XYZ file of C-alpha atoms in Angstrom:
565
model
C 77.294 -202.122 -21.296
C 76.720 -199.050 -23.472
C 78.174 -200.720 -26.549
C 76.284 -203.981 -26.083
C 73.005 -202.077 -25.611
C 73.748 -199.946 -28.702
C 74.692 -202.917 -30.897
C 71.969 -205.356 -29.775
C 69.136 -202.956 -29.033
C 66.464 -205.617 -28.602
C 68.267 -207.531 -25.857
C 66.984 -207.485 -22.296
C 68.833 -205.705 -19.500
C 69.839 -209.087 -18.039
C 71.334 -210.229 -21.370
C 73.317 -206.988 -21.754
C 74.618 -207.225 -18.167
C 75.648 -210.848 -18.764
C 77.653 -209.925 -21.907
C 79.226 -206.866 -20.219
C 80.271 -208.986 -17.225
C 81.722 -211.687 -19.491
C 83.987 -209.163 -21.259
C 84.935 -207.489 -17.968
C 85.888 -210.857 -16.407
C 87.883 -211.719 -19.521
C 89.739 -208.379 -19.307
C 90.578 -209.023 -15.640
C 91.984 -212.478 -16.452
C 94.092 -211.001 -19.229
C 95.441 -208.378 -16.840
C 96.238 -210.884 -14.088
C 97.040 -214.489 -14.946
C 96.332 -215.071 -18.644
C 98.074 -212.078 -20.194
C 100.087 -214.375 -22.518
C 96.965 -216.210 -23.680
C 96.528 -215.808 -27.478
C 92.902 -214.710 -26.997
C 94.099 -211.765 -24.893
C 96.024 -210.443 -27.887
C 92.880 -210.157 -30.032
C 91.585 -206.645 -30.846
C 88.922 -205.433 -28.431
C 86.277 -205.043 -31.136
C 86.721 -208.703 -32.157
C 86.346 -209.866 -28.531
C 83.281 -207.680 -28.207
C 81.602 -209.086 -31.350
C 82.583 -212.662 -30.472
C 80.725 -212.219 -27.175
C 77.549 -211.136 -29.002
C 77.802 -213.971 -31.528
C 78.110 -216.565 -28.756
C 74.674 -215.572 -27.461
C 71.639 -217.701 -28.297
C 68.355 -216.372 -29.669
C 69.731 -213.526 -31.777
C 68.292 -214.455 -35.212
C 68.532 -210.849 -36.436
C 72.332 -211.052 -36.268
C 72.923 -214.556 -37.673
C 74.046 -213.223 -41.057
C 76.394 -210.694 -39.416
C 77.992 -213.334 -37.194
C 78.710 -215.503 -40.243
C 80.873 -212.766 -41.789
C 84.581 -212.163 -41.199
C 86.029 -208.968 -39.727
C 85.858 -206.091 -40.619
C 82.717 -206.942 -42.656
C 81.148 -208.419 -39.512
C 81.421 -205.105 -37.674
C 80.068 -203.179 -40.700
C 77.095 -205.541 -40.770
C 76.304 -204.896 -37.090
C 76.638 -201.147 -37.597
C 74.201 -201.251 -40.534
C 71.520 -202.751 -38.264
C 71.612 -199.944 -35.706
C 68.252 -198.175 -35.685
C 67.811 -194.705 -34.210
C 64.350 -194.002 -35.651
C 61.626 -192.997 -33.223
C 59.251 -195.806 -32.404
C 61.775 -198.606 -32.988
C 61.918 -198.844 -29.198
C 58.987 -197.443 -27.219
C 59.679 -194.029 -25.663
C 60.407 -193.614 -21.959
C 57.342 -193.689 -19.746
C 57.892 -191.246 -16.947
C 56.772 -192.782 -13.619
C 55.314 -190.596 -10.900
C 57.839 -189.249 -8.430
C 56.850 -191.516 -5.505
C 57.084 -194.675 -7.644
C 60.488 -193.544 -8.953
C 61.828 -193.062 -5.419
C 60.410 -196.413 -4.259
C 62.141 -198.098 -7.197
C 65.366 -196.238 -6.373
C 65.336 -197.344 -2.717
C 64.737 -200.984 -3.702
C 67.235 -201.165 -6.611
C 69.768 -198.466 -5.726
C 72.827 -200.332 -7.026
C 71.383 -201.625 -10.321
C 69.324 -198.554 -11.277
C 72.173 -196.449 -12.781
C 73.110 -199.442 -14.953
C 69.501 -199.867 -16.036
C 69.345 -196.159 -16.905
C 72.516 -196.515 -19.035
C 70.968 -199.544 -20.783
C 67.693 -197.754 -21.581
C 69.382 -194.573 -22.882
C 71.951 -196.525 -24.944
C 69.450 -198.736 -26.766
C 67.319 -195.706 -27.690
C 70.353 -193.696 -28.835
C 72.633 -196.203 -30.633
C 74.847 -193.468 -32.132
C 75.213 -191.274 -29.031
C 78.759 -190.889 -27.677
C 79.451 -193.147 -24.698
C 81.001 -190.291 -22.645
C 77.715 -188.361 -22.951
C 75.718 -191.358 -21.694
C 78.105 -191.956 -18.774
C 78.010 -188.266 -17.881
C 74.183 -188.074 -17.838
C 74.077 -191.327 -15.814
C 76.070 -189.510 -13.114
C 73.583 -186.591 -13.216
C 70.698 -189.096 -13.064
C 72.124 -190.792 -9.954
C 72.709 -187.394 -8.290
C 69.118 -186.361 -9.073
C 67.690 -189.588 -7.610
C 69.822 -189.284 -4.453
C 68.943 -185.630 -3.928
C 65.203 -185.827 -4.640
C 64.523 -189.163 -2.938
C 66.640 -188.393 0.144
C 63.881 -186.135 1.467
C 60.956 -188.271 0.301
C 59.788 -188.815 3.898
C 59.712 -185.069 4.545
C 56.113 -183.913 4.123
C 57.268 -180.377 3.225
C 59.451 -181.696 0.378
C 57.821 -181.447 -3.054
C 59.041 -184.513 -4.951
C 57.499 -183.551 -8.287
C 59.029 -180.074 -8.096
C 62.456 -181.533 -7.268
C 62.385 -183.833 -10.312
C 61.024 -181.061 -12.531
C 63.867 -178.759 -11.482
C 66.679 -181.309 -11.872
C 65.497 -183.361 -14.885
C 66.927 -180.883 -17.474
C 70.463 -181.747 -16.289
C 69.752 -185.327 -17.352
C 67.629 -184.812 -20.476
C 69.299 -181.722 -21.974
C 72.757 -183.245 -22.694
C 71.150 -186.270 -24.384
C 69.076 -184.014 -26.623
C 71.741 -181.366 -27.311
C 74.737 -183.700 -27.738
C 72.606 -186.010 -29.860
C 71.531 -183.068 -32.049
C 75.130 -181.822 -32.460
C 76.315 -185.317 -33.329
C 73.500 -185.778 -35.866
C 74.360 -182.362 -37.274
C 78.061 -183.178 -37.747
C 77.260 -186.574 -39.244
C 74.739 -184.939 -41.579
C 77.407 -182.520 -42.863
C 79.882 -185.390 -43.331
C 77.336 -187.508 -45.187
C 76.014 -184.720 -47.435
C 79.109 -182.616 -48.118
C 81.978 -185.028 -47.493
C 85.230 -185.124 -45.584
C 86.683 -181.982 -47.212
C 83.879 -179.819 -45.796
C 84.165 -181.331 -42.303
C 87.934 -180.747 -42.369
C 87.443 -177.123 -43.455
C 84.880 -176.555 -40.685
C 87.154 -178.092 -38.028
C 90.127 -176.118 -39.364
C 88.229 -172.875 -38.833
C 86.954 -173.834 -35.367
C 90.339 -175.078 -34.102
C 92.196 -172.052 -35.526
C 89.771 -169.740 -33.702
C 90.043 -171.651 -30.416
C 93.813 -172.195 -30.523
C 95.261 -169.148 -32.380
C 98.757 -169.729 -30.926
C 99.015 -173.277 -32.300
C 101.089 -173.565 -35.469
C 99.711 -174.710 -38.817
C 101.163 -178.234 -38.504
C 99.583 -178.795 -35.067
C 96.204 -177.479 -36.225
C 96.155 -179.620 -39.391
C 97.102 -182.719 -37.353
C 94.170 -182.064 -34.996
C 91.874 -181.452 -37.972
C 92.822 -184.779 -39.555
C 92.477 -186.704 -36.280
C 89.101 -185.137 -35.447
C 87.757 -185.767 -38.974
C 88.775 -189.437 -38.670
C 87.112 -189.614 -35.254
C 83.864 -188.265 -36.715
C 83.978 -190.844 -39.507
C 84.180 -193.652 -36.932
C 81.601 -192.070 -34.623
C 79.128 -191.402 -37.450
C 79.408 -195.015 -38.601
C 78.376 -195.960 -35.067
C 81.708 -197.670 -34.363
C 81.807 -196.661 -30.699
C 84.976 -198.574 -29.812
C 87.026 -196.762 -32.453
C 85.167 -193.521 -31.674
C 86.182 -193.624 -28.002
C 89.719 -194.722 -28.821
C 90.088 -191.827 -31.302
C 88.707 -189.341 -28.808
C 91.027 -190.507 -26.035
C 94.079 -190.217 -28.308
C 93.104 -186.666 -29.339
C 92.607 -185.614 -25.702
C 95.973 -187.147 -24.771
C 97.703 -185.250 -27.596
C 96.029 -181.928 -26.721
C 96.744 -182.196 -22.998
C 100.377 -183.324 -23.395
C 101.019 -180.458 -25.827
C 99.239 -177.646 -23.975
C 102.306 -175.407 -24.155
C 102.039 -175.160 -27.967
C 98.227 -175.388 -28.215
C 96.449 -173.225 -25.612
C 96.883 -171.576 -22.235
C 93.148 -171.881 -21.490
C 92.803 -175.653 -21.111
C 95.017 -176.444 -18.083
C 92.049 -176.954 -15.725
C 90.248 -179.048 -18.348
C 93.209 -181.396 -18.659
C 93.213 -181.907 -14.883
C 89.614 -183.157 -14.955
C 88.627 -186.853 -15.183
C 88.706 -188.217 -18.740
C 84.903 -188.184 -19.101
C 84.664 -184.457 -18.344
C 87.781 -183.387 -20.231
C 86.372 -183.281 -23.766
C 83.295 -181.193 -22.926
C 85.456 -178.817 -20.884
C 87.898 -178.219 -23.771
C 85.080 -177.702 -26.290
C 83.476 -175.105 -23.990
C 86.760 -173.424 -22.989
C 87.160 -169.828 -24.136
C 89.331 -169.056 -27.148
C 92.990 -168.547 -26.340
C 94.442 -165.053 -26.695
C 95.857 -164.193 -30.102
C 99.680 -164.079 -30.335
C 100.990 -160.571 -29.614
C 102.991 -160.476 -32.861
C 100.088 -161.513 -35.117
C 99.646 -159.024 -37.958
C 96.071 -157.713 -38.310
C 95.793 -158.663 -42.005
C 96.863 -161.488 -44.346
C 97.819 -159.399 -47.360
C 100.415 -161.942 -48.538
C 97.560 -164.138 -49.782
C 96.558 -161.370 -52.212
C 99.807 -159.522 -52.944
C 102.408 -162.323 -53.087
C 103.721 -162.805 -56.652
C 103.822 -166.605 -56.353
C 100.186 -167.098 -55.338
C 98.964 -168.637 -58.584
C 101.901 -171.044 -58.743
C 101.288 -172.267 -55.186
C 97.545 -172.462 -55.818
C 98.169 -174.635 -58.895
C 100.716 -176.918 -57.199
C 99.144 -177.439 -53.772
C 95.618 -176.059 -53.908
C 94.165 -177.613 -50.730
C 97.224 -176.797 -48.594
C 97.281 -173.187 -49.811
C 93.555 -172.738 -49.124
C 93.910 -174.430 -45.717
C 96.743 -172.084 -44.776
C 94.613 -169.078 -45.815
C 91.685 -170.323 -43.695
C 94.014 -170.988 -40.751
C 95.610 -167.543 -40.886
C 92.317 -165.701 -41.416
C 90.367 -167.651 -38.760
C 92.942 -167.243 -35.967
C 92.737 -163.467 -36.514
C 88.928 -163.340 -36.419
C 87.286 -165.054 -33.438
C 84.426 -162.541 -33.834
C 83.296 -164.206 -37.099
C 81.167 -167.347 -37.248
C 82.726 -170.550 -38.587
C 80.197 -170.584 -41.441
C 81.087 -167.007 -42.439
C 84.798 -167.892 -42.456
C 84.031 -170.866 -44.705
C 82.215 -168.499 -47.084
C 85.270 -166.214 -47.050
C 87.460 -169.244 -47.824
C 85.143 -170.235 -50.681
C 85.235 -166.660 -52.005
C 89.043 -166.707 -51.906
C 89.138 -170.024 -53.786
C 86.739 -168.712 -56.461
C 88.800 -165.515 -56.749
C 92.032 -167.455 -57.396
C 90.253 -169.796 -59.816
C 89.202 -166.743 -61.829
C 92.240 -164.478 -61.438
C 94.941 -167.075 -62.065
C 93.472 -167.724 -65.526
C 93.997 -164.100 -66.547
C 97.238 -162.547 -67.653
C 97.290 -160.031 -64.764
C 96.232 -161.699 -61.490
C 97.366 -158.696 -59.395
C 94.629 -156.366 -60.681
C 92.038 -159.128 -60.443
C 92.982 -160.178 -56.899
C 92.760 -156.621 -55.569
C 89.046 -156.770 -56.345
C 88.683 -159.575 -53.803
C 89.244 -157.201 -50.899
C 86.183 -155.130 -51.838
C 84.053 -158.262 -52.216
C 85.237 -159.476 -48.806
C 84.283 -156.207 -47.109
C 80.884 -156.324 -48.822
C 80.202 -159.884 -47.600
C 81.240 -159.070 -44.019
C 78.990 -155.993 -44.030
C 76.011 -157.956 -45.444
C 76.350 -160.762 -42.885
C 76.676 -158.381 -39.940
C 73.715 -156.334 -41.250
C 71.456 -159.412 -41.472
C 72.232 -160.376 -37.874
C 71.893 -156.792 -36.592
C 68.533 -156.346 -38.339
C 67.228 -159.622 -36.903
C 68.336 -158.599 -33.405
C 66.764 -155.155 -33.767
C 63.436 -156.795 -34.687
C 63.762 -159.239 -31.781
C 64.492 -156.467 -29.272
C 61.582 -154.387 -30.585
C 58.953 -157.152 -30.762
C 59.918 -159.699 -28.072
C 59.656 -163.505 -28.244
C 56.050 -164.030 -29.376
C 55.825 -161.380 -32.105
C 59.346 -162.131 -33.337
C 58.372 -165.795 -33.717
C 55.253 -164.700 -35.618
C 57.477 -162.779 -38.049
C 59.509 -165.956 -38.576
C 56.338 -168.019 -39.027
C 55.139 -165.611 -41.690
C 58.447 -165.949 -43.553
C 59.044 -169.689 -43.191
C 55.440 -170.743 -43.891
C 55.716 -168.929 -47.239
C 59.085 -170.568 -47.967
C 58.182 -174.055 -46.690
C 54.384 -174.421 -46.626
C 54.793 -178.205 -46.869
C 55.951 -178.351 -43.229
C 53.287 -179.141 -40.637
C 52.144 -176.497 -38.160
C 53.938 -178.353 -35.362
C 57.200 -178.365 -37.338
C 56.961 -174.678 -38.279
C 56.252 -173.706 -34.666
C 59.107 -175.908 -33.394
C 61.738 -174.585 -35.826
C 60.759 -170.924 -35.406
C 60.651 -171.367 -31.616
C 64.251 -172.624 -31.766
C 65.224 -169.588 -33.854
C 63.497 -167.264 -31.364
C 65.458 -168.888 -28.523
C 68.648 -168.091 -30.470
C 67.532 -164.448 -30.570
C 67.019 -164.333 -26.812
C 70.384 -166.021 -26.227
C 72.579 -164.164 -28.734
C 71.108 -160.680 -29.250
C 72.122 -159.602 -25.746
C 75.795 -160.429 -26.398
C 78.525 -157.977 -27.366
C 79.265 -157.454 -31.066
C 82.346 -159.713 -31.002
C 80.253 -162.650 -29.683
C 77.040 -162.076 -31.673
C 77.946 -163.670 -35.030
C 79.482 -166.912 -33.702
C 76.531 -167.379 -31.331
C 73.765 -166.536 -33.804
C 74.952 -168.187 -37.009
C 76.398 -171.320 -35.414
C 73.191 -171.975 -33.443
C 71.050 -171.135 -36.469
C 73.128 -173.606 -38.465
C 71.953 -176.376 -36.094
C 68.289 -175.511 -36.791
C 68.851 -175.347 -40.564
C 70.644 -178.690 -40.339
C 67.574 -180.159 -38.641
C 65.335 -178.740 -41.392
C 67.620 -180.275 -44.032
C 67.574 -183.688 -42.329
C 63.776 -183.422 -42.253
C 63.918 -182.679 -45.992
C 66.006 -185.827 -46.586
C 63.409 -188.056 -44.918
C 60.399 -186.263 -46.427
C 61.215 -183.745 -49.210
C 59.903 -180.213 -48.623
C 60.295 -178.452 -51.997
C 62.940 -177.990 -54.760
C 64.131 -174.606 -53.422
C 64.830 -176.057 -49.966
C 66.495 -179.034 -51.670
C 68.852 -176.654 -53.496
C 69.813 -174.814 -50.285
C 70.355 -178.064 -48.383
C 72.429 -179.696 -51.130
C 74.482 -177.073 -52.968
C 76.895 -175.706 -50.344
C 77.214 -176.077 -46.573
C 78.817 -172.636 -46.151
C 76.089 -170.924 -48.218
C 73.149 -172.742 -46.602
C 72.092 -169.893 -44.293
C 72.204 -167.083 -46.914
C 70.490 -169.417 -49.407
C 67.611 -170.102 -46.987
C 67.425 -166.394 -46.175
C 66.903 -165.484 -49.837
C 64.074 -167.994 -50.408
C 60.723 -166.416 -51.208
C 57.190 -167.749 -51.640
C 57.042 -171.294 -53.019
C 55.231 -170.517 -56.264
C 54.505 -174.206 -56.954
C 52.603 -174.703 -53.706
C 48.864 -175.319 -54.092
C 47.153 -173.258 -51.340
C 44.773 -174.893 -48.868
C 41.099 -174.855 -49.781
C 38.743 -172.931 -47.532
C 36.943 -175.923 -45.991
C 34.620 -175.540 -42.949
C 37.189 -177.059 -40.587
C 40.170 -174.944 -41.729
C 39.275 -172.114 -39.343
C 37.200 -173.120 -36.321
C 36.702 -171.018 -33.206
C 35.720 -172.305 -29.761
C 35.552 -171.050 -26.205
C 39.028 -172.434 -25.468
C 40.238 -169.206 -27.126
C 39.189 -167.512 -23.871
C 41.853 -169.378 -21.896
C 43.856 -167.288 -19.460
C 46.945 -169.442 -20.090
C 48.881 -167.139 -22.396
C 51.141 -169.861 -23.809
C 48.196 -172.028 -24.906
C 46.426 -169.047 -26.458
C 49.560 -168.002 -28.350
C 49.967 -171.552 -29.688
C 46.369 -171.605 -30.988
C 46.801 -168.189 -32.617
C 50.026 -169.308 -34.278
C 48.303 -172.407 -35.716
C 45.629 -170.107 -37.178
C 48.304 -167.793 -38.583
C 49.990 -170.740 -40.329
C 46.694 -171.920 -41.840
C 45.937 -168.381 -42.976
C 49.280 -168.148 -44.813
C 48.855 -171.634 -46.299
C 45.411 -170.539 -47.523
C 46.672 -167.193 -48.871
C 50.499 -167.338 -49.377
C 50.461 -163.937 -51.138
C 48.854 -162.203 -48.143
C 50.093 -158.637 -47.651
C 51.004 -157.122 -44.289
C 48.009 -154.792 -44.568
C 45.605 -157.720 -45.148
C 47.148 -159.686 -42.289
C 46.747 -156.712 -39.935
C 43.079 -156.307 -40.914
C 42.305 -160.013 -40.332
C 44.168 -159.955 -37.003
C 42.239 -156.891 -35.789
C 38.912 -158.518 -36.779
C 39.837 -161.768 -35.018
C 40.891 -159.933 -31.842
C 37.612 -157.984 -31.785
C 35.564 -161.189 -32.217
C 37.526 -162.963 -29.461
C 37.082 -160.065 -27.034
C 33.356 -159.891 -27.803
C 32.695 -163.621 -27.378
C 34.809 -163.994 -24.247
C 32.557 -161.407 -22.549
C 29.386 -163.324 -23.456
C 27.690 -165.650 -20.966
C 27.438 -168.411 -23.608
C 30.871 -168.139 -25.167
C 30.662 -171.253 -27.358
C 27.370 -170.111 -28.940
C 28.972 -166.743 -29.722
C 31.970 -168.364 -31.439
C 29.673 -170.719 -33.413
C 27.743 -167.674 -34.703
C 30.524 -165.106 -35.123
C 33.299 -167.450 -36.343
C 31.818 -168.225 -39.791
C 30.962 -164.526 -40.203
C 34.620 -163.616 -39.563
C 35.747 -166.211 -42.117
C 33.373 -164.761 -44.755
C 34.548 -161.177 -44.148
C 38.179 -162.285 -44.204
C 37.702 -164.255 -47.420
C 36.235 -161.174 -49.063
C 39.073 -159.009 -47.770
C 41.765 -161.442 -48.967
C 40.281 -161.805 -52.441
C 40.184 -158.049 -52.984
């Protein structure tokens, strides 16, 4: 059902059920009486597409159905549409109506939920959809079971349990988009390097051959999944899980319980499992990659294998580093060999690499420590304001809503990661920040922000975070004009709802920076103090709106004078 809904997004629930039942009945016949039938020997994807092409009233797919495989499948994949608005968003019914619907259609409702999620998320992994469908059914059972109880708050029950359903769709979808974005922009080599680092950190006891096999298999899986080929995607995933769980003894001692779980839960469990312990005999350093006399020869003869082995050995020794930092170290090592192996004395040249490595590690750890110190000192709201100040100057082309959303995500990373121990801080902070930067870069692809952001998003995946960090004011940006509606003040500023007030103040802060990108901290403090005084004054008045109408323009005039000084 998931695959039919993802491939033919415009079909009704009844049509999708009919096609799913037809394939299921066919599979049963092939298992029982017709197993020698020639049709039963056909690949599953061909049977699946044949079923769609036998349907009437699918004019959008006529051209696809006329093609031969594998072009037919590619054609269907090209028509998948994940853009917002292609299918109307979910309308959330009130709790009582939802429970009435559940009691009347208990058996078909989980299937309908799967259908609605699948057609809106045509690239989302099937295991994720099946998993959230289970959470959805549990939520409906739990909340609606006590619907007759007058003391039971239905709305509160749904509000409390809905995140279990919605969060995996959003988070898994974001991670999948992120991975596919890296694959599309930077290619298979970058994805393989990233997976090599992550697998080496998670499974430090696994040998190089086992790790590189997993890397290759996972990269191929992502290629199929990112194309939207869900049949191959699921088949690839199942084969990887089978390999990992049948070879636990050489891969990891931390995944035994995961491999005992049902297939649907196994993958998520392994991904979230803690890193295995490092081998007891693992040397603390990898000096052979600098001191060995035959380095340049190996680098010339088998460059990618040599670099992969360096990344493998370095990553399994350093679970406290982020994957992105390890990729930067790998890139630095490659650049070092490129330079040193051209000289007559590579030994002297290579020894310099150790100092550069220490410098990079120190700089990365310092950036994260400084950010956490600011977060701990200022708290969520003022830390987000610091980020707004920085990112509005770097990317003034983003809307206020986008700037608030992205900086809110970064602030959440601060609250999540800054409380962790030093050995967990970098992986948590940089890997979560990488997801936000990936979202910014995908936004740039659909609607370009500015050339500096373009450079950071396009030049190097590993260097994306430091590149964004070094961006300064966009000098080519034309500041907003001071029109009458740029800064307006009304009595809603007297709201006692702190979150709403903070949101309004942040929108004003963004407009202020877009009006005066070169604003100094001293000027910003002066304007903020003046605004706070005006707000306090007007919120004490009997006619608050009249006060804001009078005092607001005066504040704008004084601020304009201050900012032009």
